[in-house]
Coordinates of C-alpha atoms (C1' of nucleotides) in Angstrom, one line a residue:
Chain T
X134 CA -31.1 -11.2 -44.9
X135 CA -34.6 -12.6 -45.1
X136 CA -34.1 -15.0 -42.8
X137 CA -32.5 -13.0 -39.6
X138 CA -36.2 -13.1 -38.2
X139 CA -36.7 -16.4 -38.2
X140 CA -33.1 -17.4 -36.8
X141 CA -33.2 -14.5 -34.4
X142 CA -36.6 -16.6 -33.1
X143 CA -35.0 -19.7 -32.7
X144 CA -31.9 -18.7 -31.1
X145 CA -33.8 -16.4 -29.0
X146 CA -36.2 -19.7 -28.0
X147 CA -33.0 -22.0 -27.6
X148 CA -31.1 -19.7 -25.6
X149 CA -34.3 -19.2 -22.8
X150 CA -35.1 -22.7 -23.0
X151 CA -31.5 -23.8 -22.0
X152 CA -31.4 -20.9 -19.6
X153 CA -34.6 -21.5 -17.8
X154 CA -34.0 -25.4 -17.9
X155 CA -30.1 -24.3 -15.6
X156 CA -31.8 -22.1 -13.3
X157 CA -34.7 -24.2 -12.6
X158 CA -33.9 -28.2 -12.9
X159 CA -30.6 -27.0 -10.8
X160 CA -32.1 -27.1 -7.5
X161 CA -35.5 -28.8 -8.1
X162 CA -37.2 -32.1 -9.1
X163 CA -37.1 -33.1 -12.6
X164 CA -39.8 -30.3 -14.4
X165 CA -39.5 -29.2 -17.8
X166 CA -40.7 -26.1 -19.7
X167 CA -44.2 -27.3 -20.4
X168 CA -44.4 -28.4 -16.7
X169 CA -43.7 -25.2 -15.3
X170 CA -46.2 -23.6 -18.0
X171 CA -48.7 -25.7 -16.7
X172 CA -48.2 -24.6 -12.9
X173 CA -48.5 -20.9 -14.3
X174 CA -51.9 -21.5 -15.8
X175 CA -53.2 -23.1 -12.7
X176 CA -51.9 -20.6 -10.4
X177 CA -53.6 -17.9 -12.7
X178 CA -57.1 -19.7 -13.5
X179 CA -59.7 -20.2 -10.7
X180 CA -60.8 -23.4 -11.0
X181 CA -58.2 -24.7 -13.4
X182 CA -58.9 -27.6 -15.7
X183 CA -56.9 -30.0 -17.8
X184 CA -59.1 -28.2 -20.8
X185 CA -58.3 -24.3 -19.5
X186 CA -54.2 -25.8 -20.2
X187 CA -55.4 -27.2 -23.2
X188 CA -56.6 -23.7 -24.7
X189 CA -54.2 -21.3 -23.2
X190 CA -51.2 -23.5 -24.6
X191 CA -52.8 -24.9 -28.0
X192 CA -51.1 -28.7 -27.4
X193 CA -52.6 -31.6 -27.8
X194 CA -54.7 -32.6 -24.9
X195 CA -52.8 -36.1 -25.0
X196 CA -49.4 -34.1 -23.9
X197 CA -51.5 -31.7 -21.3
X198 CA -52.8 -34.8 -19.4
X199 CA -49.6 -36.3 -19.1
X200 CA -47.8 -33.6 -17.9
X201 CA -50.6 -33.0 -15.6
X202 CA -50.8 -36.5 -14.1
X203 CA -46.7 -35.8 -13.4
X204 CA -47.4 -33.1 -11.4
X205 CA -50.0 -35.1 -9.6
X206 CA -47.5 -37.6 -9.6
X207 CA -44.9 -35.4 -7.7
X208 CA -47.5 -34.1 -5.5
X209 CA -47.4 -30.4 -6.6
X210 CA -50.8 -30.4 -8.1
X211 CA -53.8 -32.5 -6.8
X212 CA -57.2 -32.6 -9.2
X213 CA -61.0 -33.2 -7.2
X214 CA -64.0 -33.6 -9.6
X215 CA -65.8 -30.3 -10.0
X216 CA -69.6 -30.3 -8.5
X217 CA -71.2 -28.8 -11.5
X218 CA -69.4 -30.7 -14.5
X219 CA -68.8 -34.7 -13.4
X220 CA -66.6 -34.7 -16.7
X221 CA -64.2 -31.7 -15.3
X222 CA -61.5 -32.1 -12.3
X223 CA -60.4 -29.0 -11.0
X224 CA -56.6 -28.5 -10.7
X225 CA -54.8 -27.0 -7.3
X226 CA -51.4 -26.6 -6.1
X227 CA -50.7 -28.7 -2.7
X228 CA -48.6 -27.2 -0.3
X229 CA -45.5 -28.4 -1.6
X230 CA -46.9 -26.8 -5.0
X231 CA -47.2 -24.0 -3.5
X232 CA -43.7 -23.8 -2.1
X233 CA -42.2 -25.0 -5.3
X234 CA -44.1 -22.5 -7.2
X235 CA -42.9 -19.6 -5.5
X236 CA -39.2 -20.8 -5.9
X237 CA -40.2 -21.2 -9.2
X238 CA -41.4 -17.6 -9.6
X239 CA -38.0 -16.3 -8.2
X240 CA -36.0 -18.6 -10.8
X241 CA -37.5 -17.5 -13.3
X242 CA -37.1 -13.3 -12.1
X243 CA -34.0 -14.1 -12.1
X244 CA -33.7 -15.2 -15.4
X245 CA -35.7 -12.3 -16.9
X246 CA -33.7 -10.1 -15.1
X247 CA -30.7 -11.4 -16.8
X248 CA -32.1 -11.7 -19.6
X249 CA -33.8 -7.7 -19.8
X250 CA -30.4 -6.4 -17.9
X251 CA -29.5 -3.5 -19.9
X252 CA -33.0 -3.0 -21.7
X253 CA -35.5 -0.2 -20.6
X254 CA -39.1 -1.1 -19.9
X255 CA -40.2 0.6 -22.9
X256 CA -38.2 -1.7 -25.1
X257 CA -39.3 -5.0 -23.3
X258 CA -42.7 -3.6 -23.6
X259 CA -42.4 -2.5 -27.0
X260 CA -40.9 -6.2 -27.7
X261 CA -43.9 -7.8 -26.1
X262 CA -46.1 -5.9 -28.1
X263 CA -44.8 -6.6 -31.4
X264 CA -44.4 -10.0 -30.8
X265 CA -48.3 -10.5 -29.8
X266 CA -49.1 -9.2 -32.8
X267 CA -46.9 -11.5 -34.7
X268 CA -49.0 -13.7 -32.6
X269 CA -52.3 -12.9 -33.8
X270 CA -50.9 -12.3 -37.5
X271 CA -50.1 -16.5 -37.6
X272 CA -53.6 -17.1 -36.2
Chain K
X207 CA -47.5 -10.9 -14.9
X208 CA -44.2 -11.8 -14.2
X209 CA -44.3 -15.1 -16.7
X210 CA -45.9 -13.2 -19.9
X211 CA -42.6 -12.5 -21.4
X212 CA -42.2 -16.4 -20.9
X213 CA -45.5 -17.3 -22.2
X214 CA -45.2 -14.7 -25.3
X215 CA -42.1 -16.1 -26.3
X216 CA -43.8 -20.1 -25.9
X217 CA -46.6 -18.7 -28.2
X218 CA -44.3 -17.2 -30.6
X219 CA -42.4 -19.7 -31.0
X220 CA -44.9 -22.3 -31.2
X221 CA -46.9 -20.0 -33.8
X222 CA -44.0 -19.6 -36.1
X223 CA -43.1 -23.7 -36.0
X224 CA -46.7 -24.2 -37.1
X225 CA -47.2 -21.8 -39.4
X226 CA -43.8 -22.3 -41.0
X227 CA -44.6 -26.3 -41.0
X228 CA -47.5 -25.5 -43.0
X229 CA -46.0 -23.2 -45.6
X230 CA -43.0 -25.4 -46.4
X231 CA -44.6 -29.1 -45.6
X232 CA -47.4 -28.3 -47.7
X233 CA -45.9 -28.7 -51.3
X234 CA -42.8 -29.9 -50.6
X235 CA -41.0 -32.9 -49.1
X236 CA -40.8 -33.8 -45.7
X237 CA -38.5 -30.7 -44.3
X238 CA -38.8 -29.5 -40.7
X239 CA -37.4 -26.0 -39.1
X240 CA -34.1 -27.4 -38.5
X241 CA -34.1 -29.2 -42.1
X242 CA -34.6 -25.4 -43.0
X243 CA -32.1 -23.8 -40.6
X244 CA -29.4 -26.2 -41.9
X245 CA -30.2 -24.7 -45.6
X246 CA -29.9 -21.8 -44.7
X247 CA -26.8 -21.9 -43.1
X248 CA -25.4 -23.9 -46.2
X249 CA -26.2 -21.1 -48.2
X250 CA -25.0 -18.3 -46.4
X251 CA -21.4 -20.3 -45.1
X252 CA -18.6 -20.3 -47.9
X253 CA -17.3 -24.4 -47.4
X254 CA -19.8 -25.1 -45.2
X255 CA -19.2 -28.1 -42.5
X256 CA -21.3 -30.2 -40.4
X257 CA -19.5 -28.4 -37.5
X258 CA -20.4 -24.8 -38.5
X259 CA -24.0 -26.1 -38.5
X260 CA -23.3 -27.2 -34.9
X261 CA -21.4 -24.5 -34.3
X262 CA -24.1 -21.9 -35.6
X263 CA -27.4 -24.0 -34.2
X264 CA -26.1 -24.9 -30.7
X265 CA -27.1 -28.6 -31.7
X266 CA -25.7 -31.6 -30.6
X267 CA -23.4 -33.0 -33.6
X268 CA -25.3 -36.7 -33.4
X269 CA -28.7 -34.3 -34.9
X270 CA -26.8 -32.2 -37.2
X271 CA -25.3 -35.5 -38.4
X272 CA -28.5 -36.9 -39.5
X273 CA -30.2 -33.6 -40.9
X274 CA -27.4 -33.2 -42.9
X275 CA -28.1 -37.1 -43.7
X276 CA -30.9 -36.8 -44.8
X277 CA -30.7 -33.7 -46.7
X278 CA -28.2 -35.7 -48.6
X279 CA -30.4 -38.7 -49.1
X280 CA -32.9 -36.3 -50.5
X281 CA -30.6 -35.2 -53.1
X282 CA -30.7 -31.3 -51.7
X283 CA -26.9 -31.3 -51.0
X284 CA -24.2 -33.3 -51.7
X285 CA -20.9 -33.6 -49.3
X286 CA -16.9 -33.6 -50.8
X287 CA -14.0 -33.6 -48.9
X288 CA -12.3 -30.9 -48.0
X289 CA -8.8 -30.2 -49.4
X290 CA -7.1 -29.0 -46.5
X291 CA -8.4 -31.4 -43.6
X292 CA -9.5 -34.7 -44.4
X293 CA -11.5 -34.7 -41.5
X294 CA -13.9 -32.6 -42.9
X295 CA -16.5 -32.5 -45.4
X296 CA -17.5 -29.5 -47.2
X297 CA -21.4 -29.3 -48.0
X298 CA -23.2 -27.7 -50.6
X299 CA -26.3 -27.2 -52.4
X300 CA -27.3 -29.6 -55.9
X301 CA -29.0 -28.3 -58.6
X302 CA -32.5 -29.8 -57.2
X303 CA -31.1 -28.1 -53.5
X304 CA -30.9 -24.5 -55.3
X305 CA -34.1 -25.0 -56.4
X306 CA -36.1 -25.9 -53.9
X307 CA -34.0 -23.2 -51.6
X308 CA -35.5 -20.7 -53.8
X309 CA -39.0 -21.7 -53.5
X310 CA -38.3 -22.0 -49.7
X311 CA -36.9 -18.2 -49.6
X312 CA -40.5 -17.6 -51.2
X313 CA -42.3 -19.8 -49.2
X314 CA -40.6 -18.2 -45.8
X315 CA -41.0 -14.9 -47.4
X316 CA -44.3 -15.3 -47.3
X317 CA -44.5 -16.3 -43.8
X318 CA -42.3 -13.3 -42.8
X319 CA -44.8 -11.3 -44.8
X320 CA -47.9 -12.7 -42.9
X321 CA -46.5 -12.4 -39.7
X322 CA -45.3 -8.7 -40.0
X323 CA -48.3 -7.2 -41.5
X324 CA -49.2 -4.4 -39.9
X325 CA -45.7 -4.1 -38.2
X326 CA -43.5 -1.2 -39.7
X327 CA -39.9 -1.6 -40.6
X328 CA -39.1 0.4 -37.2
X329 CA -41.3 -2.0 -34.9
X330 CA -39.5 -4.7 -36.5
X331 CA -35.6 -3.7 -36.4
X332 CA -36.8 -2.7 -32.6
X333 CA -37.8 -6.2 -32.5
X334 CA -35.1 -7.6 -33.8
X335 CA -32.7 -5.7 -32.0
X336 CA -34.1 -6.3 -28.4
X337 CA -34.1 -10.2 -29.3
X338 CA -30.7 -10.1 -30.5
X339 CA -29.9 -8.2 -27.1
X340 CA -32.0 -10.9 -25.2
X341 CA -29.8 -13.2 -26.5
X342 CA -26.6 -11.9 -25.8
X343 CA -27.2 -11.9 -22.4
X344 CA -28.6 -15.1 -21.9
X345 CA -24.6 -16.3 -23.1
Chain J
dC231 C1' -84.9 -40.0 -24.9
dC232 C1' -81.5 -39.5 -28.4
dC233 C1' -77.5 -37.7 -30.2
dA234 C1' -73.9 -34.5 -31.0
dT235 C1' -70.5 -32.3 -28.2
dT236 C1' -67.1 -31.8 -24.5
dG237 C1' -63.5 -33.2 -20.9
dG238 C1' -60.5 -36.4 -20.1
dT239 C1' -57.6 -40.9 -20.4
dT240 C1' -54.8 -44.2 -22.8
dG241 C1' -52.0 -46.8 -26.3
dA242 C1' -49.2 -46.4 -30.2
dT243 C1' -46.1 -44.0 -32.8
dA244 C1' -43.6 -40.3 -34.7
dA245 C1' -40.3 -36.7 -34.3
dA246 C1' -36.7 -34.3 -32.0
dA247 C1' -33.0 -34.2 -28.9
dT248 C1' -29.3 -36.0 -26.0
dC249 C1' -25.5 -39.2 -24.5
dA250 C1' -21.8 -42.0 -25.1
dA251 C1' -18.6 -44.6 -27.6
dC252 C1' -15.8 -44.9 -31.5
dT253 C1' -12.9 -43.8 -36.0
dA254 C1' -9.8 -41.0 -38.4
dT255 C1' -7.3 -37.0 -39.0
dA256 C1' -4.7 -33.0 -37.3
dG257 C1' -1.4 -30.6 -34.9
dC258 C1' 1.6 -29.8 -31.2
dA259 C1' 5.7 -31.0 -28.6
dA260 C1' 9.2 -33.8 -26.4
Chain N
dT291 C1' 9.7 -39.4 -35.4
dT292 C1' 6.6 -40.8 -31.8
dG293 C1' 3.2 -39.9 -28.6
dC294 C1' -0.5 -37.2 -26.9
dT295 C1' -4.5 -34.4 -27.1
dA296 C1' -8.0 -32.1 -29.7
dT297 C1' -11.2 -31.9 -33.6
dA298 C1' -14.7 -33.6 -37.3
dG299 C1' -17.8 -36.7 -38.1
dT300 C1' -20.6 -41.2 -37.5
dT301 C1' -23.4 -44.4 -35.2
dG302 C1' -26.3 -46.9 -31.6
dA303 C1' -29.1 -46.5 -27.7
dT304 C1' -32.1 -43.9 -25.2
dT305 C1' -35.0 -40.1 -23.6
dT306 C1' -38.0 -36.5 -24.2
dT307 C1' -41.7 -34.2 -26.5
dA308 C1' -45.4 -34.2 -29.5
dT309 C1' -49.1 -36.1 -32.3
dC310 C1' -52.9 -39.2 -33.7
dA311 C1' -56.6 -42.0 -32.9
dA312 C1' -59.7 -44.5 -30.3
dC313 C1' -62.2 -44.6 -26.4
dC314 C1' -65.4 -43.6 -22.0
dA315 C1' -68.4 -40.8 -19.3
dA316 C1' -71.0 -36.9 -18.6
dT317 C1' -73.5 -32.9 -20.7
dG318 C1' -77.1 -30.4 -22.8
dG319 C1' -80.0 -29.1 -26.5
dG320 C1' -83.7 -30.5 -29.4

DNA sequence: CCCATTGGTTGATAAAATCAACTATAGCAA
DNA sequence: TTGCTATAGTTGATTTTATCAACCAATGGG
């Protein structure tokens, strides 16, 4: 069936949305998938900007500011001007970030474990893999 | 990293809507992925309902009410009632539906081709079947 | 110094999803 | 039969997400 690929995507994406949405908004303030994207990205870029969010996700810089300036809102996040780029503010987790994020990070283990349960490392890699270069065949 | 099978699968995803956007918007009329999904599921479901869109898309009934709406207002399907239940109505494709579900078998065809180039039919059951597991356990 | 570019903010709007209430039919059971 | 509950579908209201366009301030090259 030609389209098994394309279905297989989107339950694949509904089902880990829904999933990820349980097992973090259960406990924790009101974030959404795109919020808790954006805390990855700053906890894995030194000197984070709005713009590094910007590239690494491909949405619209409108969305990335608002979602940023929630986070600042909730006092994860705080942003101070950088010293060498005026235009730039350089994103940081606060301490409550920090506490949140690593709850975060053991949500969402626990997800990918229930998710990968009964798959061998060689298959999740093998799936990563091929999907990447999915990615890079749409770009 | 512990979030790159989250972040692969946000990519993928977010690839796929675009690209698929582009291939199908492009000529056509204003049809979006779950305009699409619906289709598909009206072609491949013998006396297809609203509720086996529901029941196959995980959607709330309120969306899958207006997709179906609209596909009708476009003229792609048309809606009679069923014989046995009068609750239901059984949808199905016009003449102008058929066609334009052919061009968009060609038109996802080509996507699928695109985004599998360079992937052999082994990496891509592989794929297939470790999303399909993915899902299952997500349920 | 000028100007095109870049990082970021905001308002407006569109598109997608969700919730709740409601109608009409179905089907079971007392 | 009547009464009750469940199902299929529709609609209105609202929320969430995403996109577009205009804008400001700072940058950096010519």
């Amino acid at each position: 069936m030609n389209s098994s690929l394309a279905n297989t995507l989107f339950a694949l994406m509904q089902n880990y949305r829904v999933t990820i949405r349980e097992a973090i908004n259960a406990g924790e303030l009101g974030l959404n998938a795109m919020h808790v994207r954006c805390l990855h990205i700053i906890a894995a870029t030194t000197h984070c900007t709005a713009n590094d969010i910007v590239n690494q996700t491909q949405r619209d810089k409108a969305q990335i500011a608002r979602l940023v300036k929630e986070l600042i809102t909730l006092k994860l996040i705080g942003k101070d001007a950088s010293e060498h780029d005026k235009r730039c503010f350089i994103l940081s987790f606060t301490a409550e970030g920090h506490a949140l994020y690593d709850k975060l990070l053991n949500a969402e283990q626990h997800v990918n474990e229930q998710m990968c349960k009964n798959l061998n490392p060689q298959q999740i890699n093998d799936f990563l893999d091929t999907a990447q270069k999915m990615i890079k065949n749409m770009q």
